Short mmCIF file of C-alpha atoms and ligand atoms in Angstrom, two decimals:
data_model
loop_
_atom_site.label_atom_id
_atom_site.label_comp_id
_atom_site.label_asym_id
_atom_site.label_seq_id
_atom_site.Cartn_x
_atom_site.Cartn_y
_atom_site.Cartn_z
CA MET C 1 100.08 105.52 107.31
CA THR C 2 96.29 105.31 106.99
CA ALA C 3 94.45 103.99 103.95
CA ALA C 4 92.95 106.44 101.48
CA PRO C 5 89.52 107.68 102.66
CA SER C 6 86.75 105.88 100.84
CA PRO C 7 84.41 107.81 98.54
CA PRO C 8 80.66 107.95 99.04
CA CYS C 9 78.82 105.31 96.98
CA GLY C 10 77.36 107.68 94.37
CA GLN C 11 80.81 108.67 93.13
CA PHE C 12 81.64 105.16 91.89
CA ASP C 13 79.26 105.40 88.93
CA ALA C 14 80.82 108.64 87.77
CA LEU C 15 84.31 107.19 88.11
CA LEU C 16 83.40 103.99 86.28
CA GLU C 17 81.85 105.96 83.46
CA ALA C 18 84.94 108.18 83.18
CA LEU C 19 87.17 105.09 83.18
CA ARG C 20 85.13 103.55 80.35
CA GLN C 21 85.47 106.77 78.38
CA THR C 22 89.24 106.62 78.87
CA VAL C 23 90.13 102.98 78.20
CA GLY C 24 87.02 101.66 76.43
CA ALA C 25 84.02 99.86 77.91
CA THR C 26 85.45 96.35 77.49
CA ALA C 27 88.62 97.30 79.36
CA VAL C 28 86.69 98.08 82.57
CA ARG C 29 85.50 94.82 84.06
CA ILE C 30 83.29 94.66 87.14
CA PRO C 31 83.48 91.47 89.22
CA THR C 32 80.10 89.83 89.81
CA PRO C 33 79.08 86.68 91.70
CA GLU C 34 78.68 84.95 88.31
CA ASP C 35 82.05 86.16 87.03
CA PRO C 36 84.24 86.94 90.05
CA LEU C 37 87.33 87.52 87.90
CA ASP C 38 89.40 85.34 90.21
CA ALA C 39 92.45 85.63 87.98
CA HIS C 40 92.68 89.26 89.15
CA GLN C 41 91.25 89.05 92.66
CA VAL C 42 92.73 85.85 94.10
CA ASP C 43 96.48 85.45 94.54
CA TRP C 44 98.48 82.55 93.07
CA ARG C 45 98.67 80.71 96.39
CA LYS C 46 94.96 81.29 97.04
CA ARG C 47 95.64 82.88 100.39
CA TYR C 48 94.26 86.31 99.62
CA CYS C 49 90.89 86.85 98.02
CA GLY C 50 89.93 90.48 97.43
CA GLN C 51 86.96 92.39 96.08
CA ALA C 52 87.71 95.16 93.59
CA LEU C 53 85.51 97.97 92.38
CA ALA C 54 86.75 97.20 88.86
CA ILE C 55 89.61 95.68 86.91
CA VAL C 56 90.88 98.36 84.54
CA CYS C 57 93.15 97.50 81.60
CA PRO C 58 94.60 100.56 79.86
CA ALA C 59 96.32 100.11 76.50
CA ASN C 60 99.12 102.67 76.74
CA THR C 61 101.03 104.96 79.10
CA GLN C 62 98.75 107.96 78.49
CA GLU C 63 95.72 105.88 79.46
CA VAL C 64 97.50 104.66 82.61
CA ALA C 65 98.20 108.29 83.56
CA GLU C 66 94.57 109.30 82.97
CA VAL C 67 93.28 106.34 85.03
CA VAL C 68 95.53 107.42 87.91
CA ARG C 69 94.33 111.03 87.67
CA LEU C 70 90.68 109.92 87.62
CA CYS C 71 91.17 107.65 90.63
CA GLY C 72 92.90 110.52 92.45
CA ARG C 73 89.99 112.84 91.73
CA HIS C 74 87.54 110.24 93.05
CA ARG C 75 89.74 109.29 96.02
CA VAL C 76 90.01 105.66 94.95
CA SER C 77 93.19 103.70 95.53
CA ILE C 78 94.92 101.54 92.93
CA VAL C 79 96.51 98.09 93.00
CA PRO C 80 98.95 97.80 90.06
CA GLN C 81 98.91 94.28 88.63
CA GLY C 82 100.94 92.40 86.04
CA GLY C 83 100.59 88.62 85.83
CA ASN C 84 99.29 88.24 89.42
CA THR C 85 101.97 85.67 90.28
CA SER C 86 103.01 87.47 93.48
CA LEU C 87 103.78 85.03 96.28
CA VAL C 88 103.24 87.64 99.03
CA GLY C 89 99.73 88.87 98.24
CA GLY C 90 101.01 92.10 96.67
CA SER C 91 98.91 92.15 93.51
CA VAL C 92 95.31 91.54 94.62
CA PRO C 93 92.85 94.12 96.00
CA ASP C 94 91.68 94.28 99.60
CA ASP C 95 88.09 93.24 100.34
CA SER C 96 86.61 96.74 100.54
CA GLY C 97 85.17 96.71 97.01
CA GLN C 98 86.61 100.21 96.64
CA GLN C 99 89.99 99.64 94.98
CA ILE C 100 90.79 99.60 91.29
CA VAL C 101 93.03 96.83 90.00
CA LEU C 102 95.09 98.45 87.26
CA ASN C 103 96.24 95.57 85.10
CA LEU C 104 99.12 96.35 82.72
CA GLN C 105 98.88 93.34 80.42
CA ARG C 106 97.62 95.30 77.41
CA LEU C 107 100.88 97.25 77.41
CA ASN C 108 102.59 94.31 75.78
CA ARG C 109 104.74 95.61 72.93
CA VAL C 110 108.47 95.20 72.42
CA LEU C 111 109.39 98.74 71.37
CA ASP C 112 113.01 98.34 70.30
CA VAL C 113 115.96 95.96 70.30
CA ASP C 114 119.35 97.65 69.97
CA ALA C 115 121.90 94.92 69.29
CA ALA C 116 124.88 97.29 69.18
CA ASN C 117 124.01 98.67 72.62
CA LEU C 118 122.98 95.25 73.96
CA SER C 119 119.65 96.67 75.14
CA MET C 120 115.94 96.47 74.45
CA THR C 121 112.93 98.60 75.35
CA VAL C 122 109.64 96.94 76.23
CA GLN C 123 106.28 97.91 77.65
CA ALA C 124 105.64 96.83 81.23
CA GLY C 125 102.89 94.31 80.49
CA CYS C 126 105.06 92.10 78.26
CA LEU C 127 105.23 88.57 79.59
CA LEU C 128 108.75 87.69 80.73
CA ALA C 129 108.75 84.74 78.29
CA ASP C 130 107.95 87.12 75.42
CA VAL C 131 110.80 89.44 76.45
CA GLN C 132 113.16 86.46 76.47
CA GLY C 133 111.77 85.40 73.07
CA ALA C 134 112.27 88.84 71.50
CA ALA C 135 115.88 88.93 72.70
CA ASP C 136 116.43 85.43 71.39
CA ALA C 137 114.97 86.34 67.99
CA ALA C 138 117.63 89.05 67.77
CA GLY C 139 120.35 86.49 68.58
CA LEU C 140 120.74 87.85 72.13
CA LEU C 141 119.90 86.83 75.68
CA PHE C 142 117.66 88.42 78.32
CA PRO C 143 118.71 86.24 81.24
CA LEU C 144 116.00 86.78 83.87
CA SER C 145 114.43 83.36 84.32
CA LEU C 146 111.68 82.27 86.76
CA ALA C 147 109.35 79.28 86.84
CA SER C 148 106.48 81.77 86.41
CA GLU C 149 107.96 83.32 83.24
CA GLY C 150 104.98 82.28 81.07
CA SER C 151 102.61 84.30 83.29
CA CYS C 152 104.54 87.11 84.99
CA THR C 153 105.22 90.48 83.35
CA ILE C 154 108.43 92.45 83.12
CA GLY C 155 106.74 95.34 85.00
CA GLY C 156 105.95 92.96 87.86
CA ASN C 157 109.48 91.55 87.74
CA LEU C 158 110.93 95.03 88.15
CA ALA C 159 108.37 96.09 90.77
CA THR C 160 109.44 93.07 92.85
CA ASN C 161 113.13 93.04 91.83
CA ALA C 162 112.67 89.39 90.88
CA GLY C 163 115.54 86.94 91.20
CA GLY C 164 115.21 83.46 89.74
CA THR C 165 117.66 80.88 88.56
CA GLN C 166 120.48 82.86 86.92
CA VAL C 167 121.18 85.54 89.53
CA LEU C 168 124.53 83.94 90.27
CA ARG C 169 125.75 84.94 86.79
CA TYR C 170 123.59 87.89 85.69
CA GLY C 171 122.10 89.45 88.84
CA THR C 172 118.51 90.25 89.83
CA ALA C 173 115.98 92.26 87.78
CA ARG C 174 117.59 95.43 89.15
CA GLU C 175 120.93 94.62 87.55
CA LEU C 176 119.19 93.90 84.26
CA CYS C 177 117.39 97.24 84.04
CA LEU C 178 118.91 100.34 82.44
CA GLY C 179 115.93 102.71 82.48
CA LEU C 180 112.25 103.06 83.31
CA GLU C 181 109.16 104.95 82.29
CA ALA C 182 106.60 105.31 85.07
CA VAL C 183 103.37 107.07 85.98
CA THR C 184 103.46 108.88 89.30
CA ALA C 185 100.76 108.80 91.98
CA GLN C 186 99.62 112.18 90.64
CA GLY C 187 99.21 110.81 87.11
CA GLU C 188 102.31 112.41 85.60
CA ILE C 189 104.56 110.50 83.22
CA TRP C 190 108.27 110.23 84.13
CA ASP C 191 110.41 109.33 81.12
CA GLY C 192 113.56 107.68 82.41
CA LEU C 193 113.89 105.27 79.51
CA LYS C 194 117.64 105.65 79.10
CA SER C 195 119.87 102.88 77.77
CA LEU C 196 123.06 104.29 79.28
CA ARG C 197 125.54 102.20 81.25
CA LYS C 198 126.74 105.27 83.11
CA ASP C 199 124.59 108.12 84.40
CA ASN C 200 125.50 109.84 87.66
CA THR C 201 122.99 112.67 87.71
CA GLY C 202 121.61 112.72 91.22
CA TYR C 203 119.28 110.38 93.07
CA ASP C 204 118.69 107.14 91.18
CA LEU C 205 114.91 107.13 90.67
CA ARG C 206 115.10 103.93 88.61
CA ASP C 207 116.60 102.01 91.51
CA LEU C 208 114.09 103.56 93.91
CA LEU C 209 111.16 102.27 91.84
CA ILE C 210 112.66 98.81 91.30
CA GLY C 211 111.49 96.66 94.20
CA SER C 212 108.90 99.23 95.35
CA GLU C 213 106.04 96.76 94.71
CA GLY C 214 103.69 99.30 93.13
CA THR C 215 103.69 101.58 96.18
CA LEU C 216 105.53 104.56 94.65
CA ALA C 217 104.65 104.65 90.92
CA ILE C 218 103.34 102.49 88.11
CA ILE C 219 106.03 101.17 85.79
CA THR C 220 104.85 101.43 82.17
CA ALA C 221 108.02 100.59 80.18
CA ALA C 222 111.62 99.56 80.74
CA THR C 223 114.96 99.48 78.98
CA LEU C 224 116.70 96.20 79.66
CA ARG C 225 120.27 94.96 79.52
CA LEU C 226 120.97 92.15 77.05
CA TYR C 227 123.85 89.68 76.77
CA PRO C 228 125.40 87.68 73.95
CA ARG C 229 123.37 84.51 73.54
CA PRO C 230 125.24 81.42 74.76
CA THR C 231 125.94 78.89 72.03
CA ARG C 232 125.91 75.98 74.41
CA HIS C 233 124.11 74.96 77.63
CA GLN C 234 124.91 71.98 79.77
CA ALA C 235 123.56 70.96 83.15
CA ALA C 236 124.49 68.35 85.71
CA LEU C 237 122.54 66.69 88.49
CA VAL C 238 124.81 65.99 91.41
CA GLY C 239 124.13 64.01 94.58
CA CYS C 240 125.65 65.25 97.84
CA ASP C 241 125.50 63.84 101.36
CA SER C 242 125.34 67.18 103.15
CA LEU C 243 124.79 70.88 102.55
CA ALA C 244 128.37 71.59 103.59
CA GLN C 245 129.43 69.35 100.70
CA CYS C 246 127.16 71.36 98.34
CA VAL C 247 128.77 74.62 99.48
CA SER C 248 132.27 73.23 98.91
CA LEU C 249 131.19 71.97 95.49
CA LEU C 250 129.88 75.46 94.66
CA GLN C 251 133.23 77.00 95.57
CA HIS C 252 135.09 74.37 93.54
CA THR C 253 132.82 74.89 90.51
CA ARG C 254 133.03 78.68 90.64
CA THR C 255 136.80 78.60 90.72
CA ARG C 256 136.93 76.26 87.73
CA LEU C 257 134.14 77.72 85.56
CA ASP C 258 133.89 81.36 86.67
CA ALA C 259 131.28 83.12 84.47
CA ARG C 260 130.34 79.89 82.68
CA LEU C 261 128.48 78.79 85.83
CA THR C 262 124.96 80.27 85.55
CA GLY C 263 122.95 78.40 88.18
CA PHE C 264 123.51 76.32 91.29
CA GLU C 265 120.22 75.05 92.73
CA VAL C 266 119.77 72.66 95.65
CA MET C 267 116.85 70.38 96.46
CA HIS C 268 116.48 68.33 99.62
CA GLN C 269 115.58 64.64 99.33
CA ALA C 270 112.08 65.16 100.79
CA THR C 271 111.44 68.05 98.40
CA LEU C 272 112.36 65.98 95.37
CA ALA C 273 110.18 63.15 96.65
CA LEU C 274 107.27 65.62 96.82
CA ALA C 275 107.84 66.73 93.20
CA LEU C 276 108.06 63.12 92.06
CA ARG C 277 104.87 62.22 93.90
CA HIS C 278 102.77 65.01 92.39
CA LEU C 279 104.33 65.44 88.96
CA PRO C 280 105.90 62.09 88.21
CA GLU C 281 105.92 62.30 84.41
CA GLN C 282 107.89 65.49 84.10
CA ALA C 283 110.21 64.86 86.99
CA GLN C 284 110.81 61.13 86.64
CA ALA C 285 112.90 61.47 83.48
CA ALA C 286 115.53 63.51 85.27
CA ARG C 287 115.43 61.35 88.38
CA ALA C 288 116.16 58.29 86.26
CA LEU C 289 119.31 60.01 85.01
CA LEU C 290 120.62 60.46 88.52
CA THR C 291 119.59 57.19 90.16
CA PRO C 292 117.70 54.04 89.22
CA ALA C 293 114.02 54.42 90.18
CA ASP C 294 114.18 51.92 93.04
CA SER C 295 117.22 53.38 94.79
CA GLU C 296 117.34 56.14 97.40
CA LEU C 297 117.52 59.76 96.34
CA PRO C 298 120.64 61.57 97.56
CA THR C 299 120.18 63.66 100.71
CA TRP C 300 120.77 66.78 98.61
CA THR C 301 120.60 67.08 94.84
CA VAL C 302 122.37 69.97 93.10
CA LEU C 303 121.28 71.22 89.69
CA LEU C 304 124.35 72.86 88.26
CA ASP C 305 123.80 74.91 85.07
CA THR C 306 126.51 76.16 82.75
CA CYS C 307 126.81 77.92 79.43
CA ASP C 308 129.43 78.94 76.93
CA THR C 309 129.71 81.27 73.96
CA GLY C 310 131.91 81.11 70.90
CA PRO C 311 132.39 78.52 68.15
CA SER C 312 134.67 76.07 69.95
CA SER C 313 133.68 75.06 73.45
CA THR C 314 135.51 72.90 75.96
CA LEU C 315 132.56 73.01 78.33
CA THR C 316 131.82 69.27 78.35
CA GLN C 317 135.46 68.30 78.96
CA ASP C 318 135.85 70.99 81.64
CA LEU C 319 132.66 69.91 83.40
CA GLU C 320 133.62 66.24 83.30
CA ALA C 321 137.06 67.04 84.67
CA LEU C 322 135.76 69.24 87.49
CA LEU C 323 133.13 66.68 88.52
CA ASP C 324 135.76 63.90 88.49
CA ASP C 325 138.05 66.01 90.67
CA ALA C 326 135.16 66.89 92.98
CA HIS C 327 134.34 63.21 93.33
CA GLN C 328 137.94 62.39 94.20
CA GLN C 329 137.98 65.19 96.78
CA GLY C 330 134.82 63.81 98.39
CA LEU C 331 132.62 66.76 97.36
CA LEU C 332 129.89 64.64 95.76
CA SER C 333 128.56 61.10 95.81
CA ARG C 334 127.36 60.82 92.21
CA ALA C 335 126.85 63.05 89.16
CA VAL C 336 125.29 62.92 85.72
CA LEU C 337 125.70 65.38 82.84
CA SER C 338 123.02 66.35 80.32
CA HIS C 339 124.09 65.32 76.83
CA THR C 340 120.96 66.28 74.88
CA ASP C 341 118.54 69.22 74.94
CA GLY C 342 115.88 66.81 76.21
CA GLN C 343 118.01 65.81 79.20
CA TYR C 344 118.89 69.45 79.88
CA ARG C 345 115.18 70.40 79.87
CA ALA C 346 114.23 67.38 82.01
CA MET C 347 116.72 68.46 84.68
CA TRP C 348 115.20 71.93 84.79
CA THR C 349 111.65 70.54 84.74
CA LEU C 350 112.52 68.58 87.85
CA ARG C 351 113.62 71.75 89.62
CA GLU C 352 110.82 73.95 88.33
CA SER C 353 108.06 71.46 89.15
CA ILE C 354 108.64 71.97 92.88
CA PRO C 355 106.45 75.11 93.37
CA MET C 356 103.55 73.44 91.54
CA ALA C 357 104.00 70.23 93.55
CA GLU C 358 103.92 72.30 96.75
CA LYS C 359 100.73 73.98 95.60
CA MET C 360 99.15 70.58 94.92
CA GLU C 361 100.27 69.33 98.34
CA GLY C 362 98.40 72.15 100.14
CA HIS C 363 99.20 75.11 102.38
CA MET C 364 102.60 75.33 104.04
CA VAL C 365 104.28 78.00 106.11
CA LYS C 366 106.57 79.51 103.47
CA HIS C 367 109.78 81.46 103.66
CA ASP C 368 112.13 82.97 101.12
CA ILE C 369 115.20 83.71 103.21
CA ALA C 370 118.82 84.37 102.33
CA VAL C 371 122.01 84.17 104.36
CA LEU C 372 125.64 84.19 103.29
CA THR C 373 126.20 81.04 101.25
CA SER C 374 128.81 79.89 103.75
CA ARG C 375 126.18 80.06 106.53
CA VAL C 376 123.45 78.10 104.72
CA PRO C 377 124.40 74.76 106.38
CA THR C 378 124.28 76.42 109.82
CA PHE C 379 120.91 77.98 109.05
CA VAL C 380 119.40 74.68 107.91
CA ALA C 381 120.76 72.69 110.87
CA GLN C 382 119.66 75.25 113.47
CA ALA C 383 116.25 75.86 111.88
CA GLU C 384 115.48 72.14 111.72
CA ALA C 385 116.45 71.63 115.38
CA ALA C 386 114.39 74.60 116.58
CA LEU C 387 111.36 73.65 114.47
CA GLN C 388 111.36 70.04 115.62
CA GLN C 389 111.41 71.28 119.18
CA ALA C 390 108.56 73.73 118.52
CA VAL C 391 106.36 71.42 116.41
CA PRO C 392 107.59 67.83 116.66
CA GLY C 393 107.13 65.94 113.42
CA CYS C 394 106.74 69.00 111.18
CA ARG C 395 107.96 68.35 107.62
CA ILE C 396 110.41 70.65 105.93
CA VAL C 397 110.39 71.35 102.21
CA CYS C 398 113.70 73.02 101.40
CA PHE C 399 115.13 74.02 98.02
CA GLY C 400 116.54 77.09 96.38
CA HIS C 401 119.28 79.09 94.81
CA LEU C 402 122.31 78.05 96.86
CA GLY C 403 124.55 80.13 94.61
CA ASP C 404 122.80 83.24 96.02
CA GLY C 405 122.40 81.92 99.58
CA ASN C 406 118.62 82.02 98.94
CA LEU C 407 116.49 79.17 100.25
CA HIS C 408 112.79 78.52 99.93
CA TYR C 409 112.35 77.05 103.37
CA ASN C 410 108.79 75.81 103.79
CA VAL C 411 107.23 73.98 106.70
CA GLN C 412 104.39 71.49 106.42
CA ALA C 413 102.14 70.09 109.16
CA PRO C 414 103.17 66.82 110.85
CA ALA C 415 101.56 63.87 109.04
CA ASP C 416 99.00 63.41 111.83
CA MET C 417 97.92 67.08 112.12
CA ALA C 418 95.27 68.84 110.00
CA THR C 419 96.72 71.71 107.96
CA GLU C 420 94.17 74.20 109.34
CA THR C 421 95.10 73.32 112.94
CA PHE C 422 98.78 73.55 112.10
CA LEU C 423 98.43 76.99 110.51
CA ALA C 424 96.17 78.36 113.23
CA GLN C 425 98.35 77.15 116.09
CA HIS C 426 101.87 77.41 114.74
CA GLU C 427 102.20 79.69 111.71
CA SER C 428 103.24 82.91 113.41
CA ARG C 429 105.63 81.10 115.77
CA ILE C 430 107.30 79.33 112.84
CA HIS C 431 107.66 82.58 110.91
CA ALA C 432 109.24 84.24 113.93
CA LEU C 433 111.64 81.37 114.47
CA VAL C 434 112.78 81.21 110.84
CA TYR C 435 113.04 85.00 110.30
CA ASP C 436 114.86 85.60 113.57
CA LEU C 437 117.36 82.87 112.82
CA ALA C 438 118.03 84.19 109.30
CA LEU C 439 118.51 87.72 110.65
CA SER C 440 120.75 86.53 113.49
CA LEU C 441 123.01 84.98 110.85
CA GLY C 442 123.22 88.30 108.99
CA GLY C 443 120.56 87.33 106.43
CA THR C 444 117.21 88.62 105.20
CA MET C 445 113.59 87.57 105.65
CA SER C 446 112.76 88.17 101.99
CA ALA C 447 115.36 87.41 99.33
CA GLU C 448 113.33 87.68 96.13
CA HIS C 449 109.54 87.51 96.62
CA GLY C 450 109.18 90.88 98.33
CA ILE C 451 107.01 91.97 101.25
CA GLY C 452 103.46 92.54 99.94
CA GLN C 453 100.76 91.95 102.57
CA LEU C 454 102.29 88.74 103.85
CA LYS C 455 105.43 90.10 105.50
CA ARG C 456 104.65 93.77 106.11
CA THR C 457 104.06 93.47 109.84
CA GLU C 458 107.07 91.24 110.35
CA LEU C 459 109.28 93.64 108.39
CA GLY C 460 108.15 96.50 110.64
CA GLN C 461 108.92 94.44 113.74
CA ARG C 462 112.39 93.48 112.61
CA GLN C 463 113.94 96.33 110.66
CA SER C 464 115.47 99.37 112.35
CA ALA C 465 113.31 102.36 113.24
CA THR C 466 115.52 104.47 110.97
CA ARG C 467 114.84 102.29 107.96
CA THR C 468 111.09 102.29 108.63
CA ALA C 469 111.11 106.08 109.00
CA TRP C 470 112.97 106.47 105.68
CA MET C 471 110.56 104.14 103.90
CA ARG C 472 107.58 106.09 105.24
CA ALA C 473 109.16 109.43 104.31
CA ILE C 474 109.76 108.28 100.73
CA LYS C 475 106.20 106.96 100.45
CA GLN C 476 104.83 110.21 101.89
CA ALA C 477 106.87 112.30 99.44
CA LEU C 478 105.87 110.40 96.30
CA ASP C 479 102.35 109.27 97.23
CA PRO C 480 101.13 111.59 99.99
CA GLU C 481 97.50 110.48 99.67
CA ASN C 482 98.44 106.78 99.87
CA ARG C 483 96.69 105.91 96.60
CA LEU C 484 99.15 103.32 95.26
CA ASN C 485 98.93 99.84 96.74
CA PRO C 486 98.05 101.01 100.29
CA GLY C 487 98.66 98.50 103.06
CA ARG C 488 101.49 96.80 101.17
CA MET C 489 105.21 96.70 101.89
CA VAL C 490 105.63 99.95 103.86
CA PRO C 491 105.39 99.04 107.58
C1 FAD N 501 105.56 79.17 90.13
C2 FAD N 501 106.18 80.45 90.58
C3 FAD N 501 107.56 80.56 90.62
C4 FAD N 501 108.16 81.76 91.02
N1 FAD N 501 109.52 81.84 91.04
C5 FAD N 501 110.10 83.00 91.39
C6 FAD N 501 111.52 83.13 91.42
O1 FAD N 501 112.25 82.18 91.14
N2 FAD N 501 112.05 84.31 91.75
C7 FAD N 501 111.28 85.40 92.06
O2 FAD N 501 111.81 86.47 92.33
N3 FAD N 501 109.93 85.32 92.07
C8 FAD N 501 109.32 84.16 91.74
N4 FAD N 501 107.95 84.07 91.75
C9 FAD N 501 107.14 85.24 92.17
C10 FAD N 501 106.60 86.11 91.01
O3 FAD N 501 106.51 85.41 89.80
C11 FAD N 501 107.45 87.34 90.85
O4 FAD N 501 107.29 88.16 91.99
C12 FAD N 501 107.11 88.21 89.61
O5 FAD N 501 108.15 89.14 89.47
C13 FAD N 501 105.79 88.95 89.69
O6 FAD N 501 105.43 89.43 88.39
P1 FAD N 501 103.91 89.68 88.00
O7 FAD N 501 103.85 90.33 86.68
O8 FAD N 501 103.12 88.44 88.16
O9 FAD N 501 103.50 90.74 89.11
P2 FAD N 501 102.22 90.75 90.05
O10 FAD N 501 102.15 89.50 90.81
O11 FAD N 501 101.03 91.13 89.27
O12 FAD N 501 102.62 91.96 91.03
C14 FAD N 501 103.67 91.84 91.93
C15 FAD N 501 103.86 93.17 92.66
O13 FAD N 501 104.32 94.14 91.74
C16 FAD N 501 103.38 95.21 91.60
N5 FAD N 501 103.32 95.50 90.16
C17 FAD N 501 103.03 94.65 89.15
N6 FAD N 501 103.18 95.27 87.97
C18 FAD N 501 103.55 96.53 88.24
C19 FAD N 501 103.88 97.66 87.45
N7 FAD N 501 103.83 97.61 86.12
N8 FAD N 501 104.22 98.81 88.07
C20 FAD N 501 104.28 98.89 89.42
N9 FAD N 501 104.00 97.85 90.22
C21 FAD N 501 103.65 96.68 89.64
C22 FAD N 501 102.09 94.69 92.19
O14 FAD N 501 101.29 95.74 92.72
C23 FAD N 501 102.59 93.74 93.25
O15 FAD N 501 102.92 94.46 94.42
C24 FAD N 501 107.35 82.88 91.37
C25 FAD N 501 105.96 82.76 91.32
C26 FAD N 501 105.37 81.56 90.93
C27 FAD N 501 103.88 81.50 90.88
#
């Protein structure tokens, strides 16, 4: 598919003036050398730096629809943007200076919370943390939880089908969405804001838009699934000698706790050491719980999260008993339970500080793969062997959501090699090696971050011709002029 044809220069002024008339002059921002608006033009990892014609911030669905119609009339393409926390370069403009970034963050109202139906309706630009807060204020739980929740929006979460730390119990963003409102590429408004649990009336347009990364329509509002709010949370940090031990511990814990197990995260020793090096204050408190500061970290550390509802809870006793049994069965080397809110938060801070520590460390070759949980140890062993053969001395930063088989498997330059040299000489080979291995084990090359710009070519090279043809046909049907996020996701 080719990019939308660019308009002659003179037409920009007319478009910009029409946009100002629609959304207000202050809601159309033009990047300049003095004020490059990096928050909208540079991605979170600072890998992609675009140049937009303007950043446009409509205040409601009607304004979004009018902006899309105006851009269509002027043949200008649109990059929908929420919090710009995409890790695959999906939410920043290209460098043509001819795309509009349509930022949704002014659509930030919680429209309704329906406790009896366990649902809520929110506008797409609401921050995820605010959605969680509104549910909490109503005594309920919206369980989507990511380290970026203070910056990302619910529209972006749905556009990327975000995962996070509680997928094991509650599912991805897709499973948490009951209905959508969206603006089509032609600027029409589709009202699919239903709160029904059952609705078998033809093709599921909601599920088609979820995970479409802004390439098919612009999500303007969503109806979300809520849960009873747990009355109790308790976490444990557990040391294991091998990944196979972690997988057995997961099985053991699931059998014993069932739905009370909400998260099962793993962190490799070297990954924890990285977090401790860059963010010692936050992370050190939790480390001290697991081991004295001067002793070795376990080869693998599991963060096991649990919750319970109801007035009387046996969670602590059940957790203690299952960890004791696991110890006796040789499934762990040591374990510590959180007994206060402070300890519980410190354990999560340790886990959630890893992406920031990685960012502070510098560029790595990053992957977000998933395989069947039972195959994770095989993946890690085979990937390590192949990588050490390809780039001797490369350093692996591995952590993730073992409960979902999803690993963030990142590769850093050998200590004696400059990062730029490493990336230039080895990046594409490392990607190929890691993706091909994950796929050969029946897995995926993108578990939760999506495709964006970063993985579009690789997706096209690895998925079947049939799947690529279907993706292109759907794009062509809904956005025939390729106005919405061109050059992203669709191979
Ligand atoms: C520290 C950190 C931790 C993270 N942890 C996780 C994690 O655990 N799990 C996970 O899944 N992701 C994670 N992410 C990635 C990121 O936060 C998610 O992809 C998030 O869902 C993106 O939301 P956003 O509002 O920032 O969207 P953006 O980054 O602005 O956009 C993402 C994509 O969605 C499109 N889009 C945005 N809003 C809309 C809309 N309203 N309608 C249509 N398309 C839209 C954009 O065009 C783009 O393609 C993490 C990121 C960071 C920085």
